[in-house]
mmCIF file with all atom_site columns, C-alpha atoms in Angstrom:
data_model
loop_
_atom_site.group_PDB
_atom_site.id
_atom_site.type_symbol
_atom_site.label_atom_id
_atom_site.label_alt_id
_atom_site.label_comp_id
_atom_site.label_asym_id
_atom_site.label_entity_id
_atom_site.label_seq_id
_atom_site.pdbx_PDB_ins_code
_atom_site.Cartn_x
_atom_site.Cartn_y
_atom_site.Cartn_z
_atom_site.occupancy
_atom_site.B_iso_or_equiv
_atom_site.pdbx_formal_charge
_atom_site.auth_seq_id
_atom_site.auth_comp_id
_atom_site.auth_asym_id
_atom_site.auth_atom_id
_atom_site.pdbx_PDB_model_num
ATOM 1   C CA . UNK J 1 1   ? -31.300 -0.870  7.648   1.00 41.00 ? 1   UNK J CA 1
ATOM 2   C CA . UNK J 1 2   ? -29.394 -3.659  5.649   1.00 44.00 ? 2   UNK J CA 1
ATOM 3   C CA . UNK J 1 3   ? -31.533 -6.416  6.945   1.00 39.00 ? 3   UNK J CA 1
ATOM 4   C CA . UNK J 1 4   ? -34.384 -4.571  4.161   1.00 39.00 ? 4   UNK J CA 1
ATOM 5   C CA . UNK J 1 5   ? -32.132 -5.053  1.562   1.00 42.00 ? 5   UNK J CA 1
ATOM 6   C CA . UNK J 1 6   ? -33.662 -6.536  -0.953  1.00 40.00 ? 6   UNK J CA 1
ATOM 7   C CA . UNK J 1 7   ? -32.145 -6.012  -4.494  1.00 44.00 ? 7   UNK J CA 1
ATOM 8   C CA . UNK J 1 8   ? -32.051 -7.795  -7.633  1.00 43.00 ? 8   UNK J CA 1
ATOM 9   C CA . UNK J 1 9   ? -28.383 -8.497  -7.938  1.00 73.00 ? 9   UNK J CA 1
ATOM 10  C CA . UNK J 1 10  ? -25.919 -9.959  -5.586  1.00 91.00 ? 10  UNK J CA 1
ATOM 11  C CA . UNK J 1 11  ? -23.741 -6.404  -5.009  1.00 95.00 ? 11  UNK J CA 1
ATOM 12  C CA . UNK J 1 12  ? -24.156 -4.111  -1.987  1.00 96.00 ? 12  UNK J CA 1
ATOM 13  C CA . UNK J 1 13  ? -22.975 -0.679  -1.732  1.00 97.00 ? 13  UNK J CA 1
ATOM 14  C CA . UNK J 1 14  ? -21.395 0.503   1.618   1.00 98.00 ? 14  UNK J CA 1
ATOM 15  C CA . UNK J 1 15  ? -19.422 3.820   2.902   1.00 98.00 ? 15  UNK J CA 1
ATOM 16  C CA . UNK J 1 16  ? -17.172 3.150   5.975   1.00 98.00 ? 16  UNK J CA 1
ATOM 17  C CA . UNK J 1 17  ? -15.683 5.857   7.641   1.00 97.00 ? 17  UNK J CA 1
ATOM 18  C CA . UNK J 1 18  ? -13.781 7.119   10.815  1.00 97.00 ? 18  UNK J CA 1
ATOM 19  C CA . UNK J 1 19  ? -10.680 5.896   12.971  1.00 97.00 ? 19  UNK J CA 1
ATOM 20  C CA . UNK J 1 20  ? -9.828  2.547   12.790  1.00 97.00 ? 20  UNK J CA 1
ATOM 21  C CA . UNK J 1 21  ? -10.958 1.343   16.435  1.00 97.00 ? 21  UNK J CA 1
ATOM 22  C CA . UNK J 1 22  ? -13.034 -1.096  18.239  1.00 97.00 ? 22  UNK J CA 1
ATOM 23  C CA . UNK J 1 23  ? -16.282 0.710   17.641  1.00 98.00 ? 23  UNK J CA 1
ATOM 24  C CA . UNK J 1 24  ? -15.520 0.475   13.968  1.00 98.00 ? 24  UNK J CA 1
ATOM 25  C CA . UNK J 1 25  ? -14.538 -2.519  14.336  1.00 98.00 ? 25  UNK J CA 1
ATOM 26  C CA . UNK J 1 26  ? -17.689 -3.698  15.839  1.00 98.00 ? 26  UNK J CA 1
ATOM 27  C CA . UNK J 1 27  ? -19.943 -2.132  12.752  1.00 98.00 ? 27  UNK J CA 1
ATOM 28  C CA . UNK J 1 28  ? -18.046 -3.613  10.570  1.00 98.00 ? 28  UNK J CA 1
ATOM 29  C CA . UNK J 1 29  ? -18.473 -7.417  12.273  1.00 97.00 ? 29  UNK J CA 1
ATOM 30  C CA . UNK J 1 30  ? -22.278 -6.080  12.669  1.00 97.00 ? 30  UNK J CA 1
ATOM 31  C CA . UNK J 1 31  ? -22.493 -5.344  8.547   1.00 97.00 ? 31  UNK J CA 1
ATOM 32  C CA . UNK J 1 32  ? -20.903 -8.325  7.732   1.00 96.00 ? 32  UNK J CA 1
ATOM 33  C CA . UNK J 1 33  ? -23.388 -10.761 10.111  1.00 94.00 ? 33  UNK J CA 1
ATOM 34  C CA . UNK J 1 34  ? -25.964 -8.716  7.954   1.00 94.00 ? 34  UNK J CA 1
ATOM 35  C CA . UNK J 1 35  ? -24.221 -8.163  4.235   1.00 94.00 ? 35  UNK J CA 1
ATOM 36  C CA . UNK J 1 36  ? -23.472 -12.421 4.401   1.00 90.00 ? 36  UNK J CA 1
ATOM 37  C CA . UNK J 1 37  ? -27.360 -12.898 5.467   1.00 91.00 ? 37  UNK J CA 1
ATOM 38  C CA . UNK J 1 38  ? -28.881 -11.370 2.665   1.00 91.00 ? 38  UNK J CA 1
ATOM 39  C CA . UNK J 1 39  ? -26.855 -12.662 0.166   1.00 92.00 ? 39  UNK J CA 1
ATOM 40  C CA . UNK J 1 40  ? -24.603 -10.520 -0.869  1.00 95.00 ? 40  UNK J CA 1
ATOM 41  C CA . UNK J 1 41  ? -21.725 -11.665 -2.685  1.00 96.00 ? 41  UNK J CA 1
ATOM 42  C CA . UNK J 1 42  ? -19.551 -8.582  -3.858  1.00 97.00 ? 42  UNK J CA 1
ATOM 43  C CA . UNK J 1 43  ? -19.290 -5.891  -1.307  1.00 97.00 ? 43  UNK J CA 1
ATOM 44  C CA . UNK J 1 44  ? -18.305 -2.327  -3.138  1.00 98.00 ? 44  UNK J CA 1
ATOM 45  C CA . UNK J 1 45  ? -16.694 -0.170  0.180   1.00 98.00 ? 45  UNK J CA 1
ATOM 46  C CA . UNK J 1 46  ? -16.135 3.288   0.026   1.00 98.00 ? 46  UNK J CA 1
ATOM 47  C CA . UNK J 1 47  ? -13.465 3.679   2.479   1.00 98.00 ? 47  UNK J CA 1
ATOM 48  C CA . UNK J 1 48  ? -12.382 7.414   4.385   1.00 98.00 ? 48  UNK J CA 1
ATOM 49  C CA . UNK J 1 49  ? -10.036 7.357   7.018   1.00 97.00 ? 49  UNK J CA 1
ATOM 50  C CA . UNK J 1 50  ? -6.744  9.143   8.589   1.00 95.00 ? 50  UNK J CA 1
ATOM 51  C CA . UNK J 1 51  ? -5.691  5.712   10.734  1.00 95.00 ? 51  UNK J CA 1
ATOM 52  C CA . UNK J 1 52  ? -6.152  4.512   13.859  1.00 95.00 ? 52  UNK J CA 1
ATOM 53  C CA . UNK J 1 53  ? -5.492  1.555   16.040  1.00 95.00 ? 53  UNK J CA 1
ATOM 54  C CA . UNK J 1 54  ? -2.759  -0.704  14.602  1.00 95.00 ? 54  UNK J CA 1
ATOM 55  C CA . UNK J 1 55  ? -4.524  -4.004  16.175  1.00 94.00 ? 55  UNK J CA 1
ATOM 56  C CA . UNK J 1 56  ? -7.865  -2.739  15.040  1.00 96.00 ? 56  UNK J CA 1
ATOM 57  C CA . UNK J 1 57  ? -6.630  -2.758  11.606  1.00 96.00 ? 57  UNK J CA 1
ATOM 58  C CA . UNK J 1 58  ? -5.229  -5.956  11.318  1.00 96.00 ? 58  UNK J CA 1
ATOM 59  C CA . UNK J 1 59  ? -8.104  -7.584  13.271  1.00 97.00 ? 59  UNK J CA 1
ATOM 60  C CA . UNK J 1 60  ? -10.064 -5.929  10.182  1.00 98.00 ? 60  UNK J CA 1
ATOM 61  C CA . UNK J 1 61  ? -7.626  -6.758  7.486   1.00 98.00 ? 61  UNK J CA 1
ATOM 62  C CA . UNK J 1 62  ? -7.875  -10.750 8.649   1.00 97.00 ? 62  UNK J CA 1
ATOM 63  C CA . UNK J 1 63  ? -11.405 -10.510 8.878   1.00 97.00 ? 63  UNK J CA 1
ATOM 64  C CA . UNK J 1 64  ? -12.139 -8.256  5.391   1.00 97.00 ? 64  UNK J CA 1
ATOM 65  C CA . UNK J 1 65  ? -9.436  -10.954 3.949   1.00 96.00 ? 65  UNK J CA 1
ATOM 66  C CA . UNK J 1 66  ? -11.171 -13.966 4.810   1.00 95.00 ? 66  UNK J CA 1
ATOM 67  C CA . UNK J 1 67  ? -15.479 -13.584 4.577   1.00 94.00 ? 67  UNK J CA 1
ATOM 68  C CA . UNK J 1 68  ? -16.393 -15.498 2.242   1.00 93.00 ? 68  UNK J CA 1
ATOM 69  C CA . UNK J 1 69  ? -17.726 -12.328 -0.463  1.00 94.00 ? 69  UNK J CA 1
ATOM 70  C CA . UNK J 1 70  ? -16.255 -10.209 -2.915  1.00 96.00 ? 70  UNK J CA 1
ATOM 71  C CA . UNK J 1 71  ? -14.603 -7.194  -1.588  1.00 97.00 ? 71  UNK J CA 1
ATOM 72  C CA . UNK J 1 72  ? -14.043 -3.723  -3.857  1.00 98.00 ? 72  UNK J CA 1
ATOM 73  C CA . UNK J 1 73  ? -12.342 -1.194  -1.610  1.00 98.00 ? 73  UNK J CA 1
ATOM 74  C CA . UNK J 1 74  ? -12.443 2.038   -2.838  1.00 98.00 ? 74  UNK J CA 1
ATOM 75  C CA . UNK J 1 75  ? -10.999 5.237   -1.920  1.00 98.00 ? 75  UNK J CA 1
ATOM 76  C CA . UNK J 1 76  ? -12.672 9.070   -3.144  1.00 97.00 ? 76  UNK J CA 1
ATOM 77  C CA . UNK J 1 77  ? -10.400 10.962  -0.656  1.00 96.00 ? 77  UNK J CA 1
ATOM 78  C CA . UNK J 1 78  ? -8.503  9.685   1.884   1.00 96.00 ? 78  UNK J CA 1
ATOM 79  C CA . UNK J 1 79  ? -6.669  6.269   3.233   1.00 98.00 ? 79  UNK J CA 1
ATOM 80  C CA . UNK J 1 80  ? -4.248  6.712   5.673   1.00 96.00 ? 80  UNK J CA 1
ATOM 81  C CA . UNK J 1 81  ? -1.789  5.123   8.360   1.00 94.00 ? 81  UNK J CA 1
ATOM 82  C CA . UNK J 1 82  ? -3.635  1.822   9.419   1.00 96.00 ? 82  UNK J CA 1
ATOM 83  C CA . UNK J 1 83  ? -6.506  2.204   7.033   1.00 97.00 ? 83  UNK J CA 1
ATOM 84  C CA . UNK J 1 84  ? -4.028  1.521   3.990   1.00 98.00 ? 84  UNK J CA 1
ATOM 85  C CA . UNK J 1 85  ? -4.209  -2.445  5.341   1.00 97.00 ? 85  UNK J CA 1
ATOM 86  C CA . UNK J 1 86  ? -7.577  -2.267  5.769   1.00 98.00 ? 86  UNK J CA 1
ATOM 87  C CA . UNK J 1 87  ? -7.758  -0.923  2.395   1.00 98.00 ? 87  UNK J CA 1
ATOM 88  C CA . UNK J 1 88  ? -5.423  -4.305  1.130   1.00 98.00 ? 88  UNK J CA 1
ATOM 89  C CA . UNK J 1 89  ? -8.204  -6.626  2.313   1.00 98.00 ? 89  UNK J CA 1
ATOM 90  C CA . UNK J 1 90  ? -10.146 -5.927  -0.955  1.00 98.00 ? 90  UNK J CA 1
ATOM 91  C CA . UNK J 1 91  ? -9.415  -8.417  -3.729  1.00 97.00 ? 91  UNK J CA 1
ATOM 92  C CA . UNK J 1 92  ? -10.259 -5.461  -6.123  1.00 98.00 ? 92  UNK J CA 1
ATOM 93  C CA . UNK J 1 93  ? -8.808  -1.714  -4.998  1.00 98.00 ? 93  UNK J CA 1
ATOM 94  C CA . UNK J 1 94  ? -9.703  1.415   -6.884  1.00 98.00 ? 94  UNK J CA 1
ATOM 95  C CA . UNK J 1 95  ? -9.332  5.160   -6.197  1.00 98.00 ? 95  UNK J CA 1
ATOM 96  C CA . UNK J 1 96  ? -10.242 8.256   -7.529  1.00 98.00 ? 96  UNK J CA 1
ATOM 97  C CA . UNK J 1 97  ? -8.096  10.129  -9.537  1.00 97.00 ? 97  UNK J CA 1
ATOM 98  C CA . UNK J 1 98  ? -7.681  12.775  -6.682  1.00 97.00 ? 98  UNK J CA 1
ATOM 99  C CA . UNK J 1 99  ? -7.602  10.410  -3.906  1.00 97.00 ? 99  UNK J CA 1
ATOM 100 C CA . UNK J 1 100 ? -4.052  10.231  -1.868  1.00 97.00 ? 100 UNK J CA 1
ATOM 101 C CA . UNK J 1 101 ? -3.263  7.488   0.524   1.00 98.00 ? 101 UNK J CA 1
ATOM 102 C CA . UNK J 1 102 ? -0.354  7.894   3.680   1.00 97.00 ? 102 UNK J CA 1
ATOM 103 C CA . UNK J 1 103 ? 1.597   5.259   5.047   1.00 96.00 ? 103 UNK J CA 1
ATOM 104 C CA . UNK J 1 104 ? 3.276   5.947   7.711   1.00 91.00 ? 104 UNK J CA 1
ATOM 105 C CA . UNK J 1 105 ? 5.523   4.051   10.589  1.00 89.00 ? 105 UNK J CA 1
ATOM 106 C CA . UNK J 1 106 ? 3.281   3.752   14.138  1.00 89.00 ? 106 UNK J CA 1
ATOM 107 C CA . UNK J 1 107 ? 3.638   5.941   16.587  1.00 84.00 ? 107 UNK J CA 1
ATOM 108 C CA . UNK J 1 108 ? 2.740   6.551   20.334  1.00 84.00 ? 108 UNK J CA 1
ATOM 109 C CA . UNK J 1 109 ? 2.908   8.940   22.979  1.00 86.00 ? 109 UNK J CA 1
ATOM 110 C CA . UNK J 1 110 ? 4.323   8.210   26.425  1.00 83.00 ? 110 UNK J CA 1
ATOM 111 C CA . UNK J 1 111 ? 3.682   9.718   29.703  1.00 87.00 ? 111 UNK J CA 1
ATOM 112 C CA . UNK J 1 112 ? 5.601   12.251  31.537  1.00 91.00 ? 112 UNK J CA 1
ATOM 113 C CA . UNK J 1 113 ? 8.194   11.210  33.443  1.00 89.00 ? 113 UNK J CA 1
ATOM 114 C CA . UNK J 1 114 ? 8.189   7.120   32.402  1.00 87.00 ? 114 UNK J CA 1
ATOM 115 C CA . UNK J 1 115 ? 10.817  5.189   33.227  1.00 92.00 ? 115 UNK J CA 1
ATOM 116 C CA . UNK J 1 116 ? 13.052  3.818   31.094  1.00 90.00 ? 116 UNK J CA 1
ATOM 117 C CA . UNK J 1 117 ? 11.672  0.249   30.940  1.00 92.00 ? 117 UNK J CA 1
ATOM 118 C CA . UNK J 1 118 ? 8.172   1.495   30.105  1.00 90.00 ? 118 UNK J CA 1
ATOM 119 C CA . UNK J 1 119 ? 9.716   3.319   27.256  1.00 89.00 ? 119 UNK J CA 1
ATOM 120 C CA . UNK J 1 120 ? 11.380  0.660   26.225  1.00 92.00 ? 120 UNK J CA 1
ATOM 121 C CA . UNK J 1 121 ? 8.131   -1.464  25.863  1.00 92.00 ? 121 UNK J CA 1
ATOM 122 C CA . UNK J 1 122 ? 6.400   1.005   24.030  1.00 88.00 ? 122 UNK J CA 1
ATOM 123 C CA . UNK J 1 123 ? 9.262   0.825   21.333  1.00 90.00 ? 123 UNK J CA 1
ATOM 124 C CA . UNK J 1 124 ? 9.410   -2.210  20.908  1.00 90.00 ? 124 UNK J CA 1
ATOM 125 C CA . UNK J 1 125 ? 5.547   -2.509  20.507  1.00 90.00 ? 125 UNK J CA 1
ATOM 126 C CA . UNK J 1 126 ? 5.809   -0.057  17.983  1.00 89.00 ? 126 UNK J CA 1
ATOM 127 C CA . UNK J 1 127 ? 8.338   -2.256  16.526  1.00 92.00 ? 127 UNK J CA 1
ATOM 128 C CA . UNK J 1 128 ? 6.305   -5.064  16.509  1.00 92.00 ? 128 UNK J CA 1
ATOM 129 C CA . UNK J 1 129 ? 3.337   -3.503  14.923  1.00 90.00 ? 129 UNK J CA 1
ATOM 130 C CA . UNK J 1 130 ? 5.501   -1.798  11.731  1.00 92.00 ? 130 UNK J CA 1
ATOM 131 C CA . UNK J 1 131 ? 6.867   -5.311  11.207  1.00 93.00 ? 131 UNK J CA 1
ATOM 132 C CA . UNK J 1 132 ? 3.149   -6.630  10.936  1.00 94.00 ? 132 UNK J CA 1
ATOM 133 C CA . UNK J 1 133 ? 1.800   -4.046  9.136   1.00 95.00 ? 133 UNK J CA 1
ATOM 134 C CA . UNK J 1 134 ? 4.740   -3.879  6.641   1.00 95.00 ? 134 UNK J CA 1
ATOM 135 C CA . UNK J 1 135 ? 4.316   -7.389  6.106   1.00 96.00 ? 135 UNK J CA 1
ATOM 136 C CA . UNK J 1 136 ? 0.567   -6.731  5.111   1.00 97.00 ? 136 UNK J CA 1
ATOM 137 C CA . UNK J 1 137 ? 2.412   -3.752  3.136   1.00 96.00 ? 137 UNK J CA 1
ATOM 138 C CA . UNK J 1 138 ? 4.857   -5.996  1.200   1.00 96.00 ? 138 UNK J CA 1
ATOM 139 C CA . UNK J 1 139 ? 2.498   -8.746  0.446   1.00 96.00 ? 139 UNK J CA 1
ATOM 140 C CA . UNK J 1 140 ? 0.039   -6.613  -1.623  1.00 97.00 ? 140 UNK J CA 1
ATOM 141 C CA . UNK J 1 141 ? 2.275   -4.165  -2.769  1.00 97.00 ? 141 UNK J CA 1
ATOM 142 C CA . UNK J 1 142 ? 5.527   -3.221  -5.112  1.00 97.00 ? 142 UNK J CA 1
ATOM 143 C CA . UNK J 1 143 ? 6.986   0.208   -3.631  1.00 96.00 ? 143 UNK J CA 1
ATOM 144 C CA . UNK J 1 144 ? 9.801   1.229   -4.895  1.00 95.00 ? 144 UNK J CA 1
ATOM 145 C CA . UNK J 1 145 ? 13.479  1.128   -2.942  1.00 95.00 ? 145 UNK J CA 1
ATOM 146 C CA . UNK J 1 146 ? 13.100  5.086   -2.810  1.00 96.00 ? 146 UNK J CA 1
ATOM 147 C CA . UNK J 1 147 ? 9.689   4.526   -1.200  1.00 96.00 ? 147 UNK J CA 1
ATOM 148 C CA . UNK J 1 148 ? 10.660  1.956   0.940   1.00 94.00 ? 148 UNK J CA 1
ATOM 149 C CA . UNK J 1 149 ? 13.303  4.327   2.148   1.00 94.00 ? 149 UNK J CA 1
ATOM 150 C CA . UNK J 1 150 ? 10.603  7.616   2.404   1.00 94.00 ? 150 UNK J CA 1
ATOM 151 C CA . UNK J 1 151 ? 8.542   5.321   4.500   1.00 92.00 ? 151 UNK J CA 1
ATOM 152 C CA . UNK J 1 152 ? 11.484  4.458   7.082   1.00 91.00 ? 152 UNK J CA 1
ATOM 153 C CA . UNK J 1 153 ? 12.244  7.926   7.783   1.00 91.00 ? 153 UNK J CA 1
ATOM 154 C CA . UNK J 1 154 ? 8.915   9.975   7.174   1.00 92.00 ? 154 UNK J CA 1
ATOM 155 C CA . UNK J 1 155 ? 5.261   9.656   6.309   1.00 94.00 ? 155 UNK J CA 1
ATOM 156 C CA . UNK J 1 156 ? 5.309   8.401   2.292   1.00 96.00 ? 156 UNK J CA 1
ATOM 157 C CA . UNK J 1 157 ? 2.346   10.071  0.629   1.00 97.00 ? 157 UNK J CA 1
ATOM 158 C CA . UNK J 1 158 ? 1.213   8.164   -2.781  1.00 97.00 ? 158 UNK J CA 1
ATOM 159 C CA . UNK J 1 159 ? -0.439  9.793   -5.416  1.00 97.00 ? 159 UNK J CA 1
ATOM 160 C CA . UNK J 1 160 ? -3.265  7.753   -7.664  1.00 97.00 ? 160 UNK J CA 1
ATOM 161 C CA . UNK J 1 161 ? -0.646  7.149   -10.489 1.00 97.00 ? 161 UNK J CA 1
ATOM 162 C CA . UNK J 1 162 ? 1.882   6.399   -7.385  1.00 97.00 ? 162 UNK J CA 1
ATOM 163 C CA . UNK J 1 163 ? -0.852  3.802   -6.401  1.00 98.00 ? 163 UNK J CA 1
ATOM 164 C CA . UNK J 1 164 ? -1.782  2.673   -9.820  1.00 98.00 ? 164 UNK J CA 1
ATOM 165 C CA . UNK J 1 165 ? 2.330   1.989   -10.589 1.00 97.00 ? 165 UNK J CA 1
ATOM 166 C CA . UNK J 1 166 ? 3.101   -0.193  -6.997  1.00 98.00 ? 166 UNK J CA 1
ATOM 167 C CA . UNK J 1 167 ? -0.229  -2.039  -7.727  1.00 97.00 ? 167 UNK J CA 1
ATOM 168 C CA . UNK J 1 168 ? -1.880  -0.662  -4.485  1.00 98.00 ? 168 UNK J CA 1
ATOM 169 C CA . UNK J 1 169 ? -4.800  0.123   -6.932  1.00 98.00 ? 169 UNK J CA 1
ATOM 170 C CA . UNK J 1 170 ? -6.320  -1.983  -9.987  1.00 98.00 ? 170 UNK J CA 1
ATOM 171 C CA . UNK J 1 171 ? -7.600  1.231   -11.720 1.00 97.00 ? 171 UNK J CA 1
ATOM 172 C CA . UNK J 1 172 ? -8.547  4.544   -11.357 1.00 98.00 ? 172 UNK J CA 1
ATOM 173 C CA . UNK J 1 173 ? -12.243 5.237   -10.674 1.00 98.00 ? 173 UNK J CA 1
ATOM 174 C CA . UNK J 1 174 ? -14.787 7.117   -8.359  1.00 97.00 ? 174 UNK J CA 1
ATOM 175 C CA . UNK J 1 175 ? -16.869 4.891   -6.173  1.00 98.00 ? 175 UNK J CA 1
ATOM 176 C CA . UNK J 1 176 ? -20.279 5.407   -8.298  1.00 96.00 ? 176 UNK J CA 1
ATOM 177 C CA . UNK J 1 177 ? -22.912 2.832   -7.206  1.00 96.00 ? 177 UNK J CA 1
ATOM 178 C CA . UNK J 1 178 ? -25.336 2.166   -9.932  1.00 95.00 ? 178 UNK J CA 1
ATOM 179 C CA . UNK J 1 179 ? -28.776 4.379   -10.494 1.00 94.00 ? 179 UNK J CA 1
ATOM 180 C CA . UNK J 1 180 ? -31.329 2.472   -8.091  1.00 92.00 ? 180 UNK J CA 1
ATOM 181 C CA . UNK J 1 181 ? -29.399 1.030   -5.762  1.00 92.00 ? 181 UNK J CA 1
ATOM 182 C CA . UNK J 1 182 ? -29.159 1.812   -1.533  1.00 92.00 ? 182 UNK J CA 1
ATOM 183 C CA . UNK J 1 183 ? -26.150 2.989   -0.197  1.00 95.00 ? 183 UNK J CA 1
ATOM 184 C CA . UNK J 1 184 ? -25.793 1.794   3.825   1.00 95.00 ? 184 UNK J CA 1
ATOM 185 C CA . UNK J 1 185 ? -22.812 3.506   5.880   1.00 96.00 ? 185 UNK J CA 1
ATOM 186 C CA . UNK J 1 186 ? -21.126 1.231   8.125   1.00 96.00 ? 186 UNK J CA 1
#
C-alpha cells in the first residue's frame, strides 16, 4: 500500500496500533524499509496502545530514535506502559486534549509453584527493564518528585496539561492529516 505513495510533499501520515510486540515490531521495520524508499522525510504517527513487551519497546524506541526522518508522535487516546517510550522516539510529541498516557513499573507473572531462584530472576529482570525504561523516561522528560514517587509505588496516570507541564508533549493537538492526503496503518 505505501510503496503507491506518491504525494507532492515529503510528509506521510501513519496510525500504529496494538501491543507493543514482535509482530508490531516487524510492521513497523516493514513501514520504515517502505516510508525511507519513497522519500519521506517527516513521518506524522498516530500512536494507540495499552503496553506491551518491555524489549519490544526499546528495540522500537532505538530504532524510531535513530532513522534518518522526521518523527511526530501523536496520541488521540491512549499511550500506555511501554508505548510511553515508544512514544519518546518522536522529535516532535503532541496529544489531544483528551488523550491520557500511563506509566507504569513492569510487571510479570510467575508460575505456580516456582522456586525461589526462578523468582528471583524474574525480579531482577523486572528490575533491569524499569531501570532502562526509566532512563528513556528521565532523558525526555521533567516529572515532578511527587510523580516520580506515584510512579514507584503505583501506575502514574498524566493528564494532557500533566504532559504539556513535564514536556512529554510539545503542544496540544488532534492528529488531523491534511485534506488529500492517504492515511496507511502500520
Amino acid at each position: 500500500m505505501i510503496d503507491n505513495q506518491r504525494t507532492h510533499s515529503d510528509h506521510g501520515y501513519f496510525t500504529l496500533t496494538g501491543d507493543i510486540n514482535s509482530d508490531m515490531v516487524r510492521r513497523v521495520f516493514d513501514a520504515l524499509e517502505k516510508i525511507t524508499a519513497n522519500g519521506i522525510g517527516t513521518a506524522h504517527i498516530l500512536l494507540q496502545s495499552n503496553g506491551g513487551y518491555v524489549s519490544d519497546g526499546i528495540c522500537l524506541y532505538n530504532t524510531l530514535r535513530n532513522v534518518p526522518l522526521n518523527l511526530v508522535m501523536y496520541n488521540g487516546g491512549a499511550v500506555a506502559s511501554i508505548a510511553v517510550t515508544v512514544f519518546l522516539a518522536g522529535q516532535r510529541r503532541v496529544a489531544s486534549d483528551t488523550a491520557r498516557f500511563m506509566i507504569h513499573k513492569s510487571h510479570a507473572t510467575a508460575p505456580i509453584g516456582a522456586r525461589p531462584e526462578a523468582l528471583q530472576i524474574i525480579a531482577d529482570g523486572l528490575k533491569a527493564d524499569d531501570r532502562r525504561t526509566e532512563a528513556i523516561l528521565r532523558r525526555h522528560i521533567n516529572l515532578t518528585t511527587r510523580m516520580w514517587e506515584v510512579h514507584a509505588h503505583s501506575d502514574l496516570h498524566l493528564s494532557p496539561q500533566d504532559a504539556l507541564d513535564t514536556l512529554l508533549i510539545e503542544r496540544l493537538a488532534d492528529f488531523a492529516p491534511p485534506p488529500g492526503s492517504q492515511l496507511f496503518n502500520i
